[in-house]
Short mmCIF file of C-alpha atoms in Angstrom, two decimals:
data_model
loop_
_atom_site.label_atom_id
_atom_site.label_comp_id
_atom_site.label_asym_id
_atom_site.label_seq_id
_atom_site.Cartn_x
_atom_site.Cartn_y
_atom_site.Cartn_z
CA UNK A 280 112.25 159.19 133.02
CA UNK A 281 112.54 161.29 130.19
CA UNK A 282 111.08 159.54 126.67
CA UNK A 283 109.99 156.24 127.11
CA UNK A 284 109.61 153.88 123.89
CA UNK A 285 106.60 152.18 123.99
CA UNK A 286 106.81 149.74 121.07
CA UNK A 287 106.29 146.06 123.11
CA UNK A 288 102.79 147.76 123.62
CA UNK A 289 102.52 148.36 120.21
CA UNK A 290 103.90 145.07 118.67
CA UNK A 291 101.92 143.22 120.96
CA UNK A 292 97.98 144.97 119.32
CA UNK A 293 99.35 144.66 115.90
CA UNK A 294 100.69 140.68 117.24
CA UNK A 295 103.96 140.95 115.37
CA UNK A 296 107.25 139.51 116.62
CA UNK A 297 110.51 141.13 117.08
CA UNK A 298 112.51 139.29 114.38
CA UNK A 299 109.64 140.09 111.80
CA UNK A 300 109.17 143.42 112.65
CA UNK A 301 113.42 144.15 112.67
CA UNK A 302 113.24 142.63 108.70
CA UNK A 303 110.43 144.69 107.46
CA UNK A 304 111.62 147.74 109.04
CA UNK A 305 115.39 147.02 107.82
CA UNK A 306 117.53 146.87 111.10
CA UNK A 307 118.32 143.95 113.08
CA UNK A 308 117.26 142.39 115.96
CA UNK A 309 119.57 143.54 118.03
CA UNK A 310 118.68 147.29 117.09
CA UNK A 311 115.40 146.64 118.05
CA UNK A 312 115.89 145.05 121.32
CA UNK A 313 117.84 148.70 122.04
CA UNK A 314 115.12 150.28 121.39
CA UNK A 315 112.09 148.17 123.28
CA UNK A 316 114.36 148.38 126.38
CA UNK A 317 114.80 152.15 126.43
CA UNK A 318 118.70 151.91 125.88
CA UNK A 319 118.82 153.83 122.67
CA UNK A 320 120.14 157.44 122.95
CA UNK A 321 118.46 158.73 119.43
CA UNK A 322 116.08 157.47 116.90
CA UNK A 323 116.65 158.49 113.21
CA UNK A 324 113.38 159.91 111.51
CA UNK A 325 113.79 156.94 108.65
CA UNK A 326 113.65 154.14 111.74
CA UNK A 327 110.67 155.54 112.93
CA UNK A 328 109.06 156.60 109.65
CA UNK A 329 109.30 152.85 108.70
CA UNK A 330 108.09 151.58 112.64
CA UNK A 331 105.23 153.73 112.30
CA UNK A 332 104.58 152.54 108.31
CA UNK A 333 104.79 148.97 109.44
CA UNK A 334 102.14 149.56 112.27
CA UNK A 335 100.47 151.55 111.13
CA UNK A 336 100.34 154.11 114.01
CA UNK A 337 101.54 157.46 115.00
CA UNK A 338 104.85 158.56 116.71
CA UNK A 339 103.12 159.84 119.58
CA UNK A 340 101.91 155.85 120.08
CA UNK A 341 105.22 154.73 120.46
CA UNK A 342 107.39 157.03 122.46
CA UNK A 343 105.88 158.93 125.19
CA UNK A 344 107.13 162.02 127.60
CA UNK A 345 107.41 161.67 131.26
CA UNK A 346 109.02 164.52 133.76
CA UNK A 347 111.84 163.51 135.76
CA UNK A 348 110.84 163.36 139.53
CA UNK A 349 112.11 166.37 141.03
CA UNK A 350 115.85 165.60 143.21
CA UNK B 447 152.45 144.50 102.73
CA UNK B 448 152.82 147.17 105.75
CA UNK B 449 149.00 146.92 107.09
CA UNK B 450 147.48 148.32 110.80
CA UNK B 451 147.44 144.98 112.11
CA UNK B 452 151.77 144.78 111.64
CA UNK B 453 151.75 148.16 112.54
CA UNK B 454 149.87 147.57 116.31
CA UNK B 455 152.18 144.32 116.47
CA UNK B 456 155.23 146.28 115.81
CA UNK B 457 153.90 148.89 118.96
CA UNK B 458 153.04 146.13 121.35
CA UNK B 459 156.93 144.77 120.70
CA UNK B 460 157.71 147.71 121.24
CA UNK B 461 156.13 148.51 124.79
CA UNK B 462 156.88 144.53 125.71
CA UNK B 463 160.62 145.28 124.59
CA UNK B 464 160.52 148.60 126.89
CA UNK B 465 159.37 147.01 129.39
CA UNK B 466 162.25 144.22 129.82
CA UNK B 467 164.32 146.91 129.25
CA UNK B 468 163.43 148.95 132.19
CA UNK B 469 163.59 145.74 134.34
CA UNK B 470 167.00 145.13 133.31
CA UNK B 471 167.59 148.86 133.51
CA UNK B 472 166.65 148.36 137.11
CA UNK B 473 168.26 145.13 138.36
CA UNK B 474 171.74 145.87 136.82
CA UNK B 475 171.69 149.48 137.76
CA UNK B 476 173.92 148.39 141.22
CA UNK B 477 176.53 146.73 138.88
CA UNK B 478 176.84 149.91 136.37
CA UNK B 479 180.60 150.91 138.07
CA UNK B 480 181.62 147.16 137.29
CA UNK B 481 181.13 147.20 133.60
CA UNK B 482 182.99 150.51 132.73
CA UNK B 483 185.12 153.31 133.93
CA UNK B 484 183.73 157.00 135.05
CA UNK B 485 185.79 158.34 132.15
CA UNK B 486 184.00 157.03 129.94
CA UNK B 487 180.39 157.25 130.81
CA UNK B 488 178.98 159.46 134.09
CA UNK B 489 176.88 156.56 134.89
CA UNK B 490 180.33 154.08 135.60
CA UNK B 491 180.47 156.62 138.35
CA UNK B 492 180.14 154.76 141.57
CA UNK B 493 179.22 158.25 143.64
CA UNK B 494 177.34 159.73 141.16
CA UNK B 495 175.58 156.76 140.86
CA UNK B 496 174.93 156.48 144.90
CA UNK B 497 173.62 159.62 144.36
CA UNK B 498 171.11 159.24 141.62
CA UNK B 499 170.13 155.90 142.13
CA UNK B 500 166.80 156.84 144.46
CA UNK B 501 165.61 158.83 141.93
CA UNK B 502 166.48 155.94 139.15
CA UNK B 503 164.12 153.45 141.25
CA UNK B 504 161.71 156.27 141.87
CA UNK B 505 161.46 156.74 138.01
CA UNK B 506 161.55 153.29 137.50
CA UNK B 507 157.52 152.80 139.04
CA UNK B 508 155.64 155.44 137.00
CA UNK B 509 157.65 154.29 133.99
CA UNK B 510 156.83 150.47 134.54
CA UNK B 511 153.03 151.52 135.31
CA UNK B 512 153.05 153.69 132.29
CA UNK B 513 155.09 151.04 130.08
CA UNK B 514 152.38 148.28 131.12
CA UNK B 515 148.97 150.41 130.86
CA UNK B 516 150.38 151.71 127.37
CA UNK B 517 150.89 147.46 126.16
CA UNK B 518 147.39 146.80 127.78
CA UNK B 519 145.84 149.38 125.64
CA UNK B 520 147.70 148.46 122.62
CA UNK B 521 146.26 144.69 123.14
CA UNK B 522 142.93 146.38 123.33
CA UNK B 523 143.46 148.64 120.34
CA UNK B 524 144.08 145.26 118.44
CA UNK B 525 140.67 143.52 119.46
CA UNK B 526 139.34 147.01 118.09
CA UNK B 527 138.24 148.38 121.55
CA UNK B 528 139.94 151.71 120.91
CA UNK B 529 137.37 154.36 122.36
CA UNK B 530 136.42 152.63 125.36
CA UNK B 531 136.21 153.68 129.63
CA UNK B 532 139.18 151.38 129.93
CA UNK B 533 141.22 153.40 127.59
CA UNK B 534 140.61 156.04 128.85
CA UNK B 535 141.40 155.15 132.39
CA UNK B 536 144.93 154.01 131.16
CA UNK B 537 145.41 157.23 129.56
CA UNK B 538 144.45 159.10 132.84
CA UNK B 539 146.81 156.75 134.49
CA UNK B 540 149.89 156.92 132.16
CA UNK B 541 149.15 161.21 132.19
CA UNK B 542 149.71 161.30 136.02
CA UNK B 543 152.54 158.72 135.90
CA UNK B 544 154.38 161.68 133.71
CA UNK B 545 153.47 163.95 136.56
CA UNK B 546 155.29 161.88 139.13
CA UNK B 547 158.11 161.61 136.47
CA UNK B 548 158.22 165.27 136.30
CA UNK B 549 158.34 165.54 140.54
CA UNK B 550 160.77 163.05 140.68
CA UNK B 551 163.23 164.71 138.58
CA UNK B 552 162.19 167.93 139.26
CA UNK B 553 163.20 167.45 143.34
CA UNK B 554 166.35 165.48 141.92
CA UNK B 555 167.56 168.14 139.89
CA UNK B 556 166.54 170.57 143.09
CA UNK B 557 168.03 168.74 145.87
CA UNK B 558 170.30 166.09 144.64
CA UNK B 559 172.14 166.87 141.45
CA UNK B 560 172.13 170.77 139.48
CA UNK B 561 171.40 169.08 136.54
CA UNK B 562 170.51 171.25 133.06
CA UNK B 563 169.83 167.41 131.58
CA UNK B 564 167.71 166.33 134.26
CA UNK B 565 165.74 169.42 134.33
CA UNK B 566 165.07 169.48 130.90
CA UNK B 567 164.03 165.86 131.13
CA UNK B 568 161.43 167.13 134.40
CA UNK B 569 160.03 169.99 132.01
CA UNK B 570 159.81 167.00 129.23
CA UNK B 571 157.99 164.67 131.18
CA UNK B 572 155.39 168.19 132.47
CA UNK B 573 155.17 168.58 128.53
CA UNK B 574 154.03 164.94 128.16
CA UNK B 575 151.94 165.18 131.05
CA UNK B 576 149.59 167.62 129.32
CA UNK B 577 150.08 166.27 126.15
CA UNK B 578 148.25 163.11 127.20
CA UNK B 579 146.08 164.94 129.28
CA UNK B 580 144.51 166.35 126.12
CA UNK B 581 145.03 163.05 124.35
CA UNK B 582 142.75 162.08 126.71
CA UNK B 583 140.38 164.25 126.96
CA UNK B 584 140.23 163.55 123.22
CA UNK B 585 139.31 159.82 123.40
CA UNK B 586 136.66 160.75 126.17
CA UNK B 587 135.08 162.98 123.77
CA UNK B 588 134.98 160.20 120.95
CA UNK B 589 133.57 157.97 123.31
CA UNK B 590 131.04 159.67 124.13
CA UNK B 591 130.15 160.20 120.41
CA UNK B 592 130.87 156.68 119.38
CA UNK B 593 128.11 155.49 122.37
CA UNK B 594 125.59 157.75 121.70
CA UNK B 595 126.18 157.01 117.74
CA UNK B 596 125.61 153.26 118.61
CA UNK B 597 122.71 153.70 120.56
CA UNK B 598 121.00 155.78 117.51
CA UNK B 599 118.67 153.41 116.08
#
């Protein structure tokens, strides 16, 4: 499992859309799709600075820690 | 002007030319005693030729396979697909066709003809072998980087 992003949760208490979101926080849509479907390998500290700026939350409220199941 | 794009059209003629040429090389290899004497060229030689000519056609696979994964990368490289799992297959592919080159001529120049030439062209084709072996370990390293710097959000 590792870190899981958790940002449809988010998007969907503060009711914003993808598209708007991706223009206020300055990447595009694509970018953001990446990163609501848990494909994206990093996330830079500006990307999430501006996520959490535009709403207004925490980065513990988007991404979240779970331990891989043991083999 | 001299740009990239001439550049990778000038290397794809280039494989597509070796290509035909190693075709040709392969279908008129029989005739080669018909077209000159053995004075002039060792490979006018009808025996020497009869003796050789397994190892030609053995040589002639790994280079065609080679010849052909090296155009279908090129035609990649020019859609800008350069540091891709494809590549890097082909790479892996063309490495190990250098190996079997280096076999080939290695047991020729054992068992068929004492060659100096055609052991220095085995001990070549080992050379090239690693040489693309690191090549592509290279582009499996900047893969790796290039994903991982796509997938940074």
């Amino acid at each position: 499992m590792g870190i899981t992003v958790n940002l449809d949760v988010m998007m969907a208490k503060r009711k914003i859309s993808s598209g708007e979101l991706a223009e206020r926080i300055g990447i595009t849509p694509a970018n953001l799709s990446v990163l609501k479907t848990n494909k994206a390998k990093a996330i830079r500290f500006s990307t999430l600075e501006a996520i959490c700026r535009e709403l207004g939350c925490q980065p513990g409220d988007i991404l979240e820690y779970a331990a891989d199941d043991p083999p | 002007m001299w740009n990239a794009k001439k550049s990778i059209l000038l290397s794809i003629c280039g494989a597509g030319a070796a290509i035909l040429l190693v075709i040709l090389f392969a279908a008129l290899l029989p005739f080669f005693p018909r077209f000159g004497s053995a004075k002039s060229s060792i490979l006018f030689d009808a025996a020497y030729l009869r003796t050789i000519m397994p190892s030609l056609y053995a040589c002639c696979v790994p280079a065609l396979i080679s010849l052909i994964s090296l155009l279908r990368m090129l035609l990649d490289i020019r859609k800008s697909l350069v540091f891709t799992e494809a590549n890097v297959r082909r790479l892996r592919v063309i490495s190990w066709c250098f190996f079997a080159l280096f076999l080939i001529l290695l047991l020729t120049a054992l068992f068929a003809i004492a060659s100096p030439a055609i052991l220095l062209l085995a001990v070549s084709s080992g050379f090239f072998c690693l040489l693309i072996r690191v090549v592509k370990n290279v582009i499996d390293a900047a893969r790796t980087l290039k994903e991982e710097n796509d997938f940074t959000i």
